[in-house]
Amino acid sequence: MHAIEKIMARAAGVPRVGAGEIVTVKVDFAEVNDLYLQTIYSFREMGGTSVWDPEKICFVFDHYAPAPTIRSAQIHKEMRGFVKEQGLTHHFDINTGVCHQVMPEAGIVRPGMILVATDSHTTTHGAFGAFGTGVGATDMATILISGEMWMRVPEVMKIEINGTLPQGTLAKDVILHVMGQLGASAAVYKAIEFCGTYVEGLGVSDRMVLCNMAVEMGAKTAFMVPNEAVLSYVNQRYGTDFEVPVTDDDFEYPLSHVFDVSDLPPQVAVPHRVDHVMPIDQVEEVPVHQAFIGSCTGGRLEDIAVAADLLRGKQIHPDCRLVLIPASSEVFLEANQKGYIEDLMKAGATISTPGCGPCLGAHEGVIAEGEVCISATNRNFPGRMGSTGGAIYLGSPAVAAVSALTGKLTDPRKYWGGESV
Amino acid sequence: MKIDKGTVHVVGDHIDTDQIYPGRYIEITNPAEIADHCLEGVDPALRGRMKPGDFVVAGQNFGCGSSREHAAITLLHAGVGAVVAESFARIFYRNAINLGLPVIVCPGVFQKVTEGDEISLDVAEGLLINHNTGETLKCEQLSTYVMEILSSGGIKPLFRKRLLEKND
Ligand code: SF4
């Protein structure tokens, strides 16, 4: 069996599972974000009175943190009421950050667990060797009541990535490239395992970037064999009480792809598809009105460090805004201690509350009709960040930072190491 | 389970949840209001042309993107009888079934049904009839569990019944 199948078999209480089988699994942790008040409504409509386990459920207020409208304030209010009424032990209010960042930070995520959240990017937690998957509000309500959900055991697609990245190319470029090659529906209903020499050497943050965007290829979940970096992160925050699932030697992958990223140039996904990807030096000149660095894809300390290194002592272009939103308060504090926030503010950046920000077009930097945004986030669908008449290019935090500097889509390699050409 | 004749609205490949239901309206919780923005990101005028009992026909990967249930709620409450597509994204598929909105995979439908055609659908048998061309198309059959959810009118009534039985 594959490690993912072993996780599912354990959670289903059976010795074996195989691809295509429908099983009912016990969920180890469930998270509801603040877009999903419907979860509470569905819970009550189904006759729910108390949740299955108040220690295994949390709410995270990230999409509307802090509330930009009266309606979203009302959503937070009703959710806080539910959290109190049910006596949930974990709660992440508007002062914490994006759910996929705050849960690992809080020591909730560990290898081998099944983590379900009302968010498609729950695949992120594959970075920790966990089975993370997204569900909708009513699905989640059934989980809150029963602690279980039915699932089809997915086929596992192996994506092997080898090589060492050249300077100026980041993990985001790698996953954009993979998506561009394989397409947005390459992994619908499937699980993706990322492996290869490149993946084995990655730190926690970069591993999260790859798994985060697995869902943009339709994947149900993502997986990476936990490496030293991940295990020490989990040991510090969660502890050591977990088992690392291991794929059997005789497991045969029904699908596999191999990439070498040794010569990969920085990439961008051009509007309006995540898989319309090309090397940045092949994109024609595009004026940029806003650069956004943030989200569960591009808002971690490493991303902010890259931006600070590229912009320290410089001024962004007068016709371009740079919105920077740390993915969590922990990230924000660290970036502040290291001086990155000061560097970026002096360069002209606008810093906003940890959370999703304009990633899904709710607030804190949405774009107008006719505007172009270069974004370190994960989706460039029409209207995702505001007006449907706007255009979103997806790129690495480095591409976003240097584009803010020049006011047009810019290849960051020219600016690496303090040079500016 | 049969769905009577209705008019088809055709949309393309990879219609994502932001096009089905833009993120800026997610804070709305009233289903009737949610229905007002159905497919607004595809064509803001489309909602005005939709009548209860109409069908949406799509290409590959319909519903890709976020897990927002609003995408299924908006179609359901706009009165869409069923969505028929070449393929669906996973979370959208689950959401739709849970709410009792039939979502049917029908290989070739994108070629063989055009905007404004009238079709009817036998969900249990997996048969689609195009009344304009007279052609019958074979759809993928739904699993027993999915059929059980749909014929109960969604997972809520099914779950409520189970909870009651358990408490008896
Ligand atoms: S940061 Fe963006 S992609 Fe991540 S959870 Fe928030 S809205 Fe979704």
Coordinates of C-alpha atoms and ligand atoms in Angstrom, one line a residue:
Chain A
M1 CA 0.0 0.0 0.0
H2 CA 1.0 3.6 -0.4
A3 CA 1.5 5.7 2.7
I4 CA -1.7 7.6 1.9
E5 CA -3.6 4.3 1.7
K6 CA -2.2 3.3 5.0
I7 CA -3.4 6.5 6.6
M8 CA -6.9 5.9 5.2
A9 CA -6.9 2.2 6.2
R10 CA -6.0 3.1 9.8
A11 CA -8.7 5.8 9.9
A12 CA -11.2 3.4 8.4
G13 CA -10.3 0.6 10.9
V14 CA -9.5 -1.9 8.1
P15 CA -6.3 -3.7 7.3
R16 CA -6.2 -2.7 3.6
V17 CA -7.7 -0.2 1.2
G18 CA -7.2 0.1 -2.5
A19 CA -7.7 2.9 -5.1
G20 CA -11.3 3.4 -6.1
E21 CA -12.8 1.9 -2.9
I22 CA -15.3 4.0 -0.9
V23 CA -14.4 4.0 2.8
T24 CA -15.7 5.8 5.8
V25 CA -12.8 7.3 7.8
K26 CA -12.5 8.8 11.2
V27 CA -11.3 12.4 11.0
D28 CA -8.4 13.4 13.3
F29 CA -9.0 17.1 13.1
A30 CA -11.5 19.4 11.5
E31 CA -11.2 23.1 10.8
V32 CA -13.9 25.6 9.7
N33 CA -12.9 29.0 8.3
D34 CA -15.0 32.1 8.5
L35 CA -16.5 31.8 5.0
Y36 CA -18.5 28.8 6.2
L37 CA -21.2 30.0 8.5
Q38 CA -23.4 27.6 6.5
T39 CA -21.6 24.8 8.4
I40 CA -23.3 25.8 11.6
Y41 CA -26.7 26.2 9.9
S42 CA -26.4 22.8 8.2
F43 CA -25.3 21.3 11.6
R44 CA -28.5 22.5 13.2
E45 CA -30.7 21.7 10.2
M46 CA -29.5 18.1 10.5
G47 CA -30.5 18.0 14.2
G48 CA -27.0 18.4 15.5
T49 CA -26.8 19.5 19.1
S50 CA -23.2 18.8 20.2
V51 CA -20.0 18.2 18.2
W52 CA -18.3 14.9 18.2
D53 CA -15.2 16.0 20.0
P54 CA -14.6 19.6 21.1
E55 CA -10.8 19.1 21.2
K56 CA -10.6 18.1 17.5
I57 CA -12.4 21.0 15.9
C58 CA -11.4 24.6 15.4
F59 CA -12.6 27.8 13.7
V60 CA -10.1 30.1 12.1
F61 CA -11.1 33.7 11.2
D62 CA -8.8 34.5 8.3
H63 CA -10.8 35.4 5.1
Y64 CA -12.5 38.3 6.9
A65 CA -9.9 39.2 9.4
P66 CA -10.7 41.8 10.7
A67 CA -14.3 42.0 9.5
P68 CA -14.6 44.4 6.6
T69 CA -18.5 44.6 6.5
I70 CA -21.4 44.3 8.8
R71 CA -22.3 41.0 7.3
S72 CA -18.9 39.4 8.0
A73 CA -18.9 40.9 11.5
Q74 CA -22.2 39.0 12.0
I75 CA -20.6 35.8 10.7
H76 CA -17.8 36.1 13.2
K77 CA -20.2 36.9 16.0
E78 CA -22.3 33.8 15.3
M79 CA -19.2 31.6 15.0
R80 CA -17.8 32.9 18.3
G81 CA -21.1 32.0 19.9
F82 CA -20.9 28.5 18.5
V83 CA -17.3 28.1 19.7
K84 CA -18.3 29.1 23.2
E85 CA -21.5 27.0 23.2
Q86 CA -19.7 23.9 22.1
G87 CA -16.6 24.5 24.4
L88 CA -14.1 24.1 21.6
T89 CA -10.6 24.0 23.0
H90 CA -8.9 25.6 19.9
H91 CA -10.0 28.9 18.4
F92 CA -8.1 31.2 16.1
D93 CA -9.7 34.7 16.0
I94 CA -8.8 37.6 13.8
N95 CA -5.4 38.1 15.4
T96 CA -3.9 34.8 14.2
G97 CA -3.6 34.4 10.4
V98 CA -4.4 32.0 7.5
C99 CA -5.7 28.6 8.7
H100 CA -3.1 26.6 6.8
Q101 CA -0.3 28.5 8.5
V102 CA -1.7 28.8 12.0
M103 CA -2.7 25.1 12.4
P104 CA 0.9 23.8 11.9
E105 CA 2.2 26.6 14.0
A106 CA -0.2 25.7 16.8
G107 CA 1.0 22.1 16.8
I108 CA -2.1 20.6 15.4
V109 CA -0.6 19.0 12.2
R110 CA 1.5 15.8 12.3
P111 CA 2.4 13.0 9.9
G112 CA -0.2 10.3 9.4
M113 CA -3.3 12.3 10.5
I114 CA -6.5 13.0 8.6
L115 CA -7.1 16.7 8.6
V116 CA -10.3 18.0 6.9
A117 CA -11.1 21.7 6.5
T118 CA -13.6 23.8 4.7
D119 CA -10.9 25.0 2.3
S120 CA -9.6 23.6 -0.9
H121 CA -6.0 24.4 0.0
T122 CA -6.0 21.9 2.8
T123 CA -3.7 19.8 0.6
T124 CA -1.0 22.1 2.1
H125 CA -0.6 19.7 5.0
G126 CA 0.8 17.0 2.8
A127 CA 4.1 18.9 3.5
F128 CA 3.9 17.3 6.9
G129 CA 3.0 13.8 5.8
A130 CA -0.6 14.4 6.8
F131 CA -3.7 13.6 4.7
G132 CA -5.3 17.0 4.3
T133 CA -8.4 17.5 2.2
G134 CA -11.0 20.2 1.6
V135 CA -14.8 19.9 1.9
G136 CA -17.8 22.1 1.7
A137 CA -20.0 23.4 4.5
T138 CA -22.6 20.7 4.7
D139 CA -20.0 17.9 4.4
M140 CA -18.2 19.6 7.3
A141 CA -21.5 19.7 9.3
T142 CA -21.8 15.9 9.0
I143 CA -18.2 15.6 10.2
L144 CA -18.9 17.9 13.2
I145 CA -21.7 15.6 14.2
S146 CA -20.2 12.2 13.4
G147 CA -16.4 12.7 13.3
E148 CA -16.4 10.7 10.1
M149 CA -16.7 11.1 6.4
W150 CA -16.9 8.9 3.3
M151 CA -14.1 9.1 0.8
R152 CA -13.0 7.4 -2.3
V153 CA -9.5 6.1 -2.0
P154 CA -7.6 8.1 -4.6
E155 CA -5.1 6.9 -7.2
V156 CA -1.6 8.3 -6.3
M157 CA 0.2 10.3 -9.0
K158 CA 3.9 10.5 -8.4
I159 CA 5.6 13.8 -9.3
E160 CA 9.4 13.4 -9.0
I161 CA 11.3 16.6 -9.0
N162 CA 15.1 16.5 -9.2
G163 CA 17.9 19.0 -9.3
T164 CA 19.0 22.2 -7.6
L165 CA 17.4 25.5 -8.5
P166 CA 19.4 28.3 -10.1
Q167 CA 19.6 31.6 -8.3
G168 CA 16.4 33.6 -8.6
T169 CA 14.1 30.6 -9.1
L170 CA 11.9 29.6 -6.1
A171 CA 9.6 26.8 -5.1
K172 CA 6.7 28.8 -6.4
D173 CA 8.3 28.7 -9.9
V174 CA 8.7 25.0 -9.6
I175 CA 5.0 24.3 -8.9
L176 CA 3.9 26.8 -11.5
H177 CA 6.0 25.0 -14.1
V178 CA 4.7 21.6 -13.1
M179 CA 1.1 22.8 -13.4
G180 CA 1.8 24.4 -16.7
Q181 CA 3.1 21.1 -18.0
L182 CA 0.5 18.8 -16.5
G183 CA -2.6 21.1 -16.7
A184 CA -5.3 22.1 -14.2
S185 CA -7.2 18.9 -14.3
A186 CA -4.3 16.5 -14.3
A187 CA -5.0 15.2 -10.8
V188 CA -8.8 15.5 -10.4
Y189 CA -9.9 12.9 -7.8
K190 CA -6.2 11.8 -7.4
A191 CA -3.6 12.2 -4.7
I192 CA -0.2 13.7 -5.6
E193 CA 3.0 12.5 -4.0
F194 CA 5.9 14.9 -4.5
C195 CA 9.4 13.3 -4.3
G196 CA 12.8 13.5 -5.8
T197 CA 16.1 15.0 -4.7
Y198 CA 14.8 18.6 -5.0
V199 CA 11.9 17.8 -2.7
E200 CA 13.9 15.9 -0.2
G201 CA 16.1 18.9 0.5
L202 CA 13.3 21.4 1.0
G203 CA 12.5 23.3 4.2
V204 CA 9.0 23.4 5.7
S205 CA 8.0 26.6 3.9
D206 CA 8.9 25.5 0.4
R207 CA 7.3 22.1 1.0
M208 CA 4.1 23.8 1.9
V209 CA 4.2 25.9 -1.3
L210 CA 4.2 22.7 -3.5
C211 CA 1.5 20.9 -1.6
N212 CA -0.6 24.0 -1.3
M213 CA -0.9 24.3 -5.1
A214 CA -1.6 20.6 -5.7
V215 CA -5.3 21.4 -5.5
E216 CA -4.9 23.7 -8.6
M217 CA -4.4 20.4 -10.5
G218 CA -7.5 19.1 -8.9
A219 CA -5.8 16.9 -6.3
K220 CA -7.8 15.6 -3.4
T221 CA -4.7 15.5 -1.2
A222 CA -0.9 15.8 -1.5
F223 CA 1.8 13.9 0.3
M224 CA 5.6 14.2 0.9
V225 CA 7.7 11.8 2.9
P226 CA 8.5 13.8 6.1
N227 CA 12.2 14.9 6.1
E228 CA 14.3 16.1 9.0
A229 CA 13.2 19.7 8.6
V230 CA 9.5 18.7 9.0
L231 CA 10.1 16.3 11.8
S232 CA 11.9 18.8 13.9
Y233 CA 9.2 21.4 13.2
V234 CA 6.5 18.9 14.3
N235 CA 8.5 17.7 17.3
Q236 CA 8.9 21.2 18.6
R237 CA 5.2 22.1 18.2
Y238 CA 3.2 19.0 18.5
G239 CA 5.4 16.4 20.1
T240 CA 6.6 13.0 19.1
D241 CA 3.4 10.9 19.5
F242 CA 2.8 10.0 15.9
E243 CA 3.7 7.4 13.4
V244 CA 5.2 8.2 10.0
P245 CA 3.3 6.2 7.3
V246 CA 5.7 4.5 4.9
T247 CA 4.9 3.4 1.3
D248 CA 5.6 -0.3 0.7
D249 CA 8.4 -1.1 -1.6
D250 CA 6.2 -3.1 -4.0
F251 CA 3.7 -0.3 -4.4
E252 CA 3.2 0.6 -8.1
Y253 CA 2.2 4.1 -9.0
P254 CA -0.5 4.2 -11.7
L255 CA 0.8 7.6 -12.9
S256 CA 4.2 9.3 -12.6
H257 CA 6.0 12.3 -14.0
V258 CA 9.6 13.4 -13.7
F259 CA 11.0 16.9 -13.7
D260 CA 14.5 18.3 -13.5
V261 CA 14.5 21.9 -12.3
S262 CA 18.3 22.6 -12.5
D263 CA 17.9 25.2 -15.3
L264 CA 14.3 26.4 -14.5
P265 CA 13.8 30.2 -15.0
P266 CA 11.2 32.1 -12.9
Q267 CA 7.7 31.4 -14.2
V268 CA 4.4 33.2 -14.3
A269 CA 0.8 32.0 -14.8
V270 CA -0.8 34.5 -17.1
P271 CA -4.5 35.4 -16.9
H272 CA -6.9 33.7 -16.4
R273 CA -5.8 30.2 -15.9
V274 CA -3.4 28.7 -13.3
D275 CA -2.0 26.4 -16.0
H276 CA -1.2 29.1 -18.6
V277 CA 2.3 29.2 -17.4
M278 CA 5.4 30.5 -19.1
P279 CA 9.0 31.6 -18.3
I280 CA 8.9 35.2 -17.3
D281 CA 11.4 36.2 -20.0
Q282 CA 8.9 35.1 -22.6
V283 CA 6.1 37.4 -21.4
E284 CA 5.6 40.6 -23.2
E285 CA 5.9 43.9 -21.2
V286 CA 3.0 44.2 -18.8
P287 CA 2.5 47.3 -16.7
V288 CA 1.5 46.3 -13.1
H289 CA -0.7 48.3 -10.8
Q290 CA -0.4 46.2 -7.7
A291 CA 1.9 43.5 -6.4
F292 CA 0.6 41.2 -3.6
I293 CA 2.8 39.2 -1.4
G294 CA 0.9 37.1 1.1
S295 CA -1.6 34.1 1.5
C296 CA -1.1 30.5 2.4
T297 CA 1.1 30.2 -0.7
G298 CA 3.4 33.2 -0.5
G299 CA 3.1 34.9 2.9
R300 CA 5.6 33.0 5.0
L301 CA 8.8 34.4 6.6
E302 CA 11.0 33.1 3.7
D303 CA 8.8 35.0 1.2
I304 CA 8.9 38.2 3.1
A305 CA 12.7 37.8 3.5
V306 CA 13.1 37.5 -0.3
A307 CA 11.1 40.7 -0.8
A308 CA 13.0 42.6 1.9
D309 CA 16.3 41.5 0.4
L310 CA 15.3 42.7 -3.1
L311 CA 13.7 46.0 -2.0
R312 CA 16.0 47.1 0.9
G313 CA 17.1 50.7 0.4
K314 CA 15.0 51.1 -2.8
Q315 CA 11.6 52.7 -3.6
I316 CA 8.8 50.9 -5.4
H317 CA 7.5 52.5 -8.6
P318 CA 5.1 55.4 -8.0
D319 CA 2.4 53.8 -10.2
C320 CA 2.4 50.5 -8.4
R321 CA 1.2 49.5 -4.9
L322 CA 2.9 46.7 -3.0
V323 CA 0.5 45.0 -0.5
L324 CA 2.2 42.7 1.9
I325 CA 0.3 40.5 4.3
P326 CA 2.2 38.0 6.6
A327 CA 0.4 34.7 6.6
S328 CA 0.2 34.7 10.4
S329 CA 0.9 36.8 13.5
E330 CA 3.9 34.5 14.3
V331 CA 5.3 35.3 10.8
F332 CA 4.6 39.0 11.3
L333 CA 6.4 39.1 14.6
E334 CA 9.4 37.3 13.3
A335 CA 9.6 39.5 10.1
N336 CA 9.3 42.5 12.4
Q337 CA 12.1 41.3 14.7
K338 CA 14.4 40.7 11.7
G339 CA 13.7 44.2 10.4
Y340 CA 12.0 43.0 7.1
I341 CA 8.8 44.9 7.9
E342 CA 10.7 48.2 8.4
D343 CA 12.7 47.6 5.2
L344 CA 9.6 47.0 3.2
M345 CA 7.6 49.9 4.7
K346 CA 10.5 52.2 3.9
A347 CA 10.4 50.9 0.3
G348 CA 6.8 51.9 0.1
A349 CA 4.9 48.7 0.9
T350 CA 1.4 48.6 2.5
I351 CA 1.3 46.1 5.4
S352 CA -2.0 44.6 6.4
T353 CA -3.5 42.2 9.0
P354 CA -2.3 38.6 8.9
G355 CA -5.0 36.6 7.0
C356 CA -6.1 36.0 3.4
G357 CA -6.3 39.7 2.5
P358 CA -7.2 40.3 -1.2
C359 CA -6.3 36.7 -2.2
L360 CA -10.0 35.9 -2.7
G361 CA -11.2 39.5 -3.3
A362 CA -12.8 40.1 0.1
H363 CA -10.8 43.2 1.3
E364 CA -7.4 44.8 1.9
G365 CA -6.3 45.5 -1.6
V366 CA -8.8 44.3 -4.2
I367 CA -8.2 45.5 -7.8
A368 CA -10.3 47.7 -10.1
E369 CA -11.4 47.1 -13.6
G370 CA -8.5 47.3 -16.1
E371 CA -5.9 46.8 -13.3
V372 CA -3.1 44.2 -13.3
C373 CA -1.9 42.5 -10.2
I374 CA 1.2 40.3 -9.9
S375 CA 0.4 38.0 -7.0
A376 CA 2.4 35.5 -4.9
T377 CA -1.0 33.7 -4.3
N378 CA -2.4 30.6 -6.0
R379 CA -5.4 31.6 -8.2
N380 CA -5.8 33.9 -11.1
F381 CA -9.4 33.2 -12.0
P382 CA -11.4 36.2 -13.4
G383 CA -12.7 38.3 -10.5
R384 CA -10.7 36.3 -7.9
M385 CA -9.1 39.5 -6.5
G386 CA -11.8 42.0 -7.2
S387 CA -13.1 43.2 -10.6
T388 CA -13.7 40.6 -13.2
G389 CA -12.2 43.2 -15.6
G390 CA -8.9 43.0 -13.7
A391 CA -6.0 40.6 -14.6
I392 CA -3.9 38.5 -12.2
Y393 CA -0.5 37.1 -12.9
L394 CA 0.8 34.5 -10.5
G395 CA 4.5 34.5 -9.7
S396 CA 7.0 34.0 -6.9
P397 CA 7.4 36.6 -4.1
A398 CA 10.6 37.6 -5.9
V399 CA 8.8 38.4 -9.1
A400 CA 6.1 40.3 -7.2
A401 CA 8.7 42.3 -5.3
V402 CA 10.8 43.4 -8.3
S403 CA 7.7 44.1 -10.4
A404 CA 6.6 46.5 -7.7
L405 CA 10.0 48.2 -8.1
T406 CA 9.8 48.7 -11.9
G407 CA 6.0 49.0 -12.3
K408 CA 6.0 46.2 -14.8
L409 CA 6.3 42.4 -14.8
T410 CA 10.0 41.9 -14.1
D411 CA 12.5 39.0 -14.1
P412 CA 14.0 38.9 -10.6
R413 CA 17.3 37.3 -11.6
K414 CA 18.7 40.7 -12.7
Y415 CA 18.2 42.0 -9.1
W416 CA 19.6 39.1 -7.2
G417 CA 22.5 39.7 -4.8
G418 CA 22.1 43.4 -4.5
E419 CA 22.7 44.2 -8.2
S420 CA 20.3 46.2 -10.2
V421 CA 20.6 46.4 -13.9
Chain B
M1 CA -35.2 9.8 -10.8
K2 CA -36.2 11.8 -14.0
I3 CA -35.7 15.5 -14.8
D4 CA -38.2 16.9 -17.3
K5 CA -37.5 18.9 -20.4
G6 CA -35.5 22.1 -19.9
T7 CA -33.4 24.6 -21.8
V8 CA -29.7 24.3 -21.9
H9 CA -27.2 27.0 -21.0
V10 CA -23.7 26.0 -22.2
V11 CA -20.5 27.1 -20.4
G12 CA -16.9 26.2 -21.2
D13 CA -14.1 24.1 -19.8
H14 CA -12.6 24.8 -16.3
I15 CA -15.4 26.9 -15.1
D16 CA -14.1 27.7 -11.6
T17 CA -16.0 28.5 -8.4
D18 CA -15.2 32.2 -8.7
Q19 CA -17.0 32.3 -12.0
I20 CA -19.9 30.3 -10.7
Y21 CA -20.1 32.4 -7.6
P22 CA -17.7 35.3 -7.1
G23 CA -15.8 35.5 -3.8
R24 CA -17.0 39.0 -3.1
Y25 CA -20.6 37.7 -2.4
I26 CA -19.6 34.9 -0.1
E27 CA -20.8 36.7 3.0
I28 CA -24.4 36.5 1.7
T29 CA -26.1 33.7 3.6
N30 CA -29.7 33.8 2.2
P31 CA -30.1 31.2 -0.6
A32 CA -32.5 33.4 -2.6
E33 CA -30.0 36.2 -2.6
I34 CA -27.2 33.8 -3.4
A35 CA -29.1 32.6 -6.4
D36 CA -29.1 36.2 -7.8
H37 CA -25.4 35.9 -8.6
C38 CA -25.5 32.5 -10.3
L39 CA -22.7 32.2 -12.9
E40 CA -22.1 35.9 -12.8
G41 CA -18.4 35.5 -13.5
V42 CA -19.2 33.6 -16.7
D43 CA -21.7 36.1 -18.0
P44 CA -23.5 38.7 -15.8
A45 CA -26.6 38.5 -18.1
L46 CA -26.9 34.7 -17.9
R47 CA -28.9 34.8 -14.6
G48 CA -31.6 36.9 -16.4
R49 CA -32.0 34.2 -19.0
M50 CA -32.3 31.2 -16.6
K51 CA -35.6 29.7 -15.8
P52 CA -36.4 27.1 -13.1
G53 CA -35.8 23.6 -14.6
D54 CA -33.1 24.7 -17.0
F55 CA -29.9 22.7 -17.4
V56 CA -26.3 23.8 -17.3
V57 CA -24.0 21.9 -19.7
A58 CA -20.2 22.3 -19.3
G59 CA -16.9 21.0 -20.5
Q60 CA -14.0 19.6 -18.4
N61 CA -13.4 20.2 -14.7
F62 CA -16.6 22.2 -13.9
G63 CA -16.4 23.7 -10.4
C64 CA -12.6 23.7 -10.0
G65 CA -11.2 26.0 -7.4
S66 CA -12.5 26.7 -3.9
S67 CA -14.6 24.6 -1.6
R68 CA -17.3 27.3 -1.3
E69 CA -20.7 25.6 -1.1
H70 CA -22.2 28.8 -2.5
A71 CA -21.3 27.5 -5.9
A72 CA -23.7 24.6 -5.5
I73 CA -26.3 26.6 -3.5
T74 CA -26.5 29.3 -6.2
L75 CA -27.2 26.8 -9.0
L76 CA -29.7 24.9 -6.9
H77 CA -31.6 28.0 -5.9
A78 CA -31.5 29.4 -9.4
G79 CA -33.6 26.4 -10.2
V80 CA -31.0 24.5 -12.2
G81 CA -32.4 20.9 -12.7
A82 CA -29.0 19.4 -13.2
V83 CA -25.4 20.2 -14.3
V84 CA -24.2 17.9 -17.0
A85 CA -20.5 18.0 -17.8
E86 CA -17.5 16.2 -19.3
S87 CA -16.0 16.1 -15.8
F88 CA -16.3 17.8 -12.4
A89 CA -13.9 19.0 -9.8
R90 CA -14.0 16.9 -6.6
I91 CA -15.2 19.3 -3.9
F92 CA -17.8 20.9 -6.1
Y93 CA -19.1 17.4 -7.0
R94 CA -19.5 16.5 -3.3
N95 CA -21.1 19.8 -2.4
A96 CA -23.7 19.5 -5.2
I97 CA -24.6 15.9 -4.3
N98 CA -24.8 16.8 -0.6
L99 CA -27.3 19.5 -1.4
G100 CA -29.4 17.3 -3.7
L101 CA -28.3 18.9 -7.0
P102 CA -27.8 16.2 -9.6
V103 CA -24.3 16.5 -11.3
I104 CA -23.9 14.1 -14.1
V105 CA -20.8 13.2 -16.1
C106 CA -21.7 12.7 -19.7
P107 CA -18.8 12.1 -22.2
G108 CA -19.4 14.0 -25.4
V109 CA -22.1 16.2 -24.1
F110 CA -20.1 19.4 -24.8
Q111 CA -20.1 18.5 -28.5
K112 CA -23.5 17.1 -28.8
V113 CA -25.7 19.7 -27.0
T114 CA -25.8 23.3 -27.9
E115 CA -27.0 26.5 -26.3
G116 CA -30.8 26.7 -26.3
D117 CA -31.4 23.0 -26.9
E118 CA -34.0 21.2 -24.9
I119 CA -32.9 18.1 -23.0
S120 CA -34.3 15.8 -20.4
L121 CA -32.5 13.4 -18.1
D122 CA -33.0 10.1 -16.5
V123 CA -30.6 10.3 -13.6
A124 CA -30.9 6.7 -12.3
E125 CA -30.6 5.2 -15.8
G126 CA -27.9 7.7 -16.9
L127 CA -29.6 8.7 -20.1
L128 CA -29.8 12.2 -21.6
I129 CA -32.2 13.0 -24.5
N130 CA -31.6 15.9 -26.7
H131 CA -35.0 16.8 -28.0
N132 CA -33.6 19.1 -30.7
T133 CA -31.5 16.4 -32.4
G134 CA -33.4 13.4 -31.2
E135 CA -30.2 11.9 -29.9
T136 CA -29.8 9.9 -26.7
L137 CA -26.5 10.2 -24.8
K138 CA -25.2 7.8 -22.3
C139 CA -24.1 9.3 -19.0
E140 CA -21.9 7.8 -16.2
Q141 CA -24.1 6.0 -13.6
L142 CA -24.0 7.3 -10.1
S143 CA -22.9 5.1 -7.2
T144 CA -25.6 3.6 -5.0
Y145 CA -24.6 5.9 -2.1
V146 CA -24.8 9.0 -4.2
M147 CA -28.2 7.9 -5.6
E148 CA -29.4 7.4 -2.0
I149 CA -28.3 11.0 -1.1
L150 CA -30.0 12.4 -4.2
S151 CA -33.3 10.6 -3.8
S152 CA -33.4 11.7 -0.1
G153 CA -33.2 15.3 -1.3
G154 CA -29.6 15.7 -0.1
I155 CA -27.5 14.6 2.8
K156 CA -29.3 16.7 5.4
P157 CA -32.6 14.8 5.3
L158 CA -30.7 11.6 5.1
F159 CA -28.5 12.5 8.1
R160 CA -31.4 13.7 10.1
K161 CA -33.2 10.4 9.6
R162 CA -30.1 8.5 10.6
L163 CA -29.6 10.6 13.8
L164 CA -33.2 10.1 14.7
E165 CA -32.9 6.3 14.2
K166 CA -29.7 6.2 16.3
N167 CA -31.4 8.1 19.1
D168 CA -34.5 5.9 19.2
Ligands
SF4_1 S1 -4.9 32.8 1.6 FE1 -6.1 32.6 -0.2 S2 -6.0 30.5 -0.9 FE2 -5.2 30.6 1.2 S3 -7.0 30.1 2.5 FE3 -6.9 32.3 2.3 S4 -8.2 32.8 0.5 FE4 -7.8 30.6 0.4

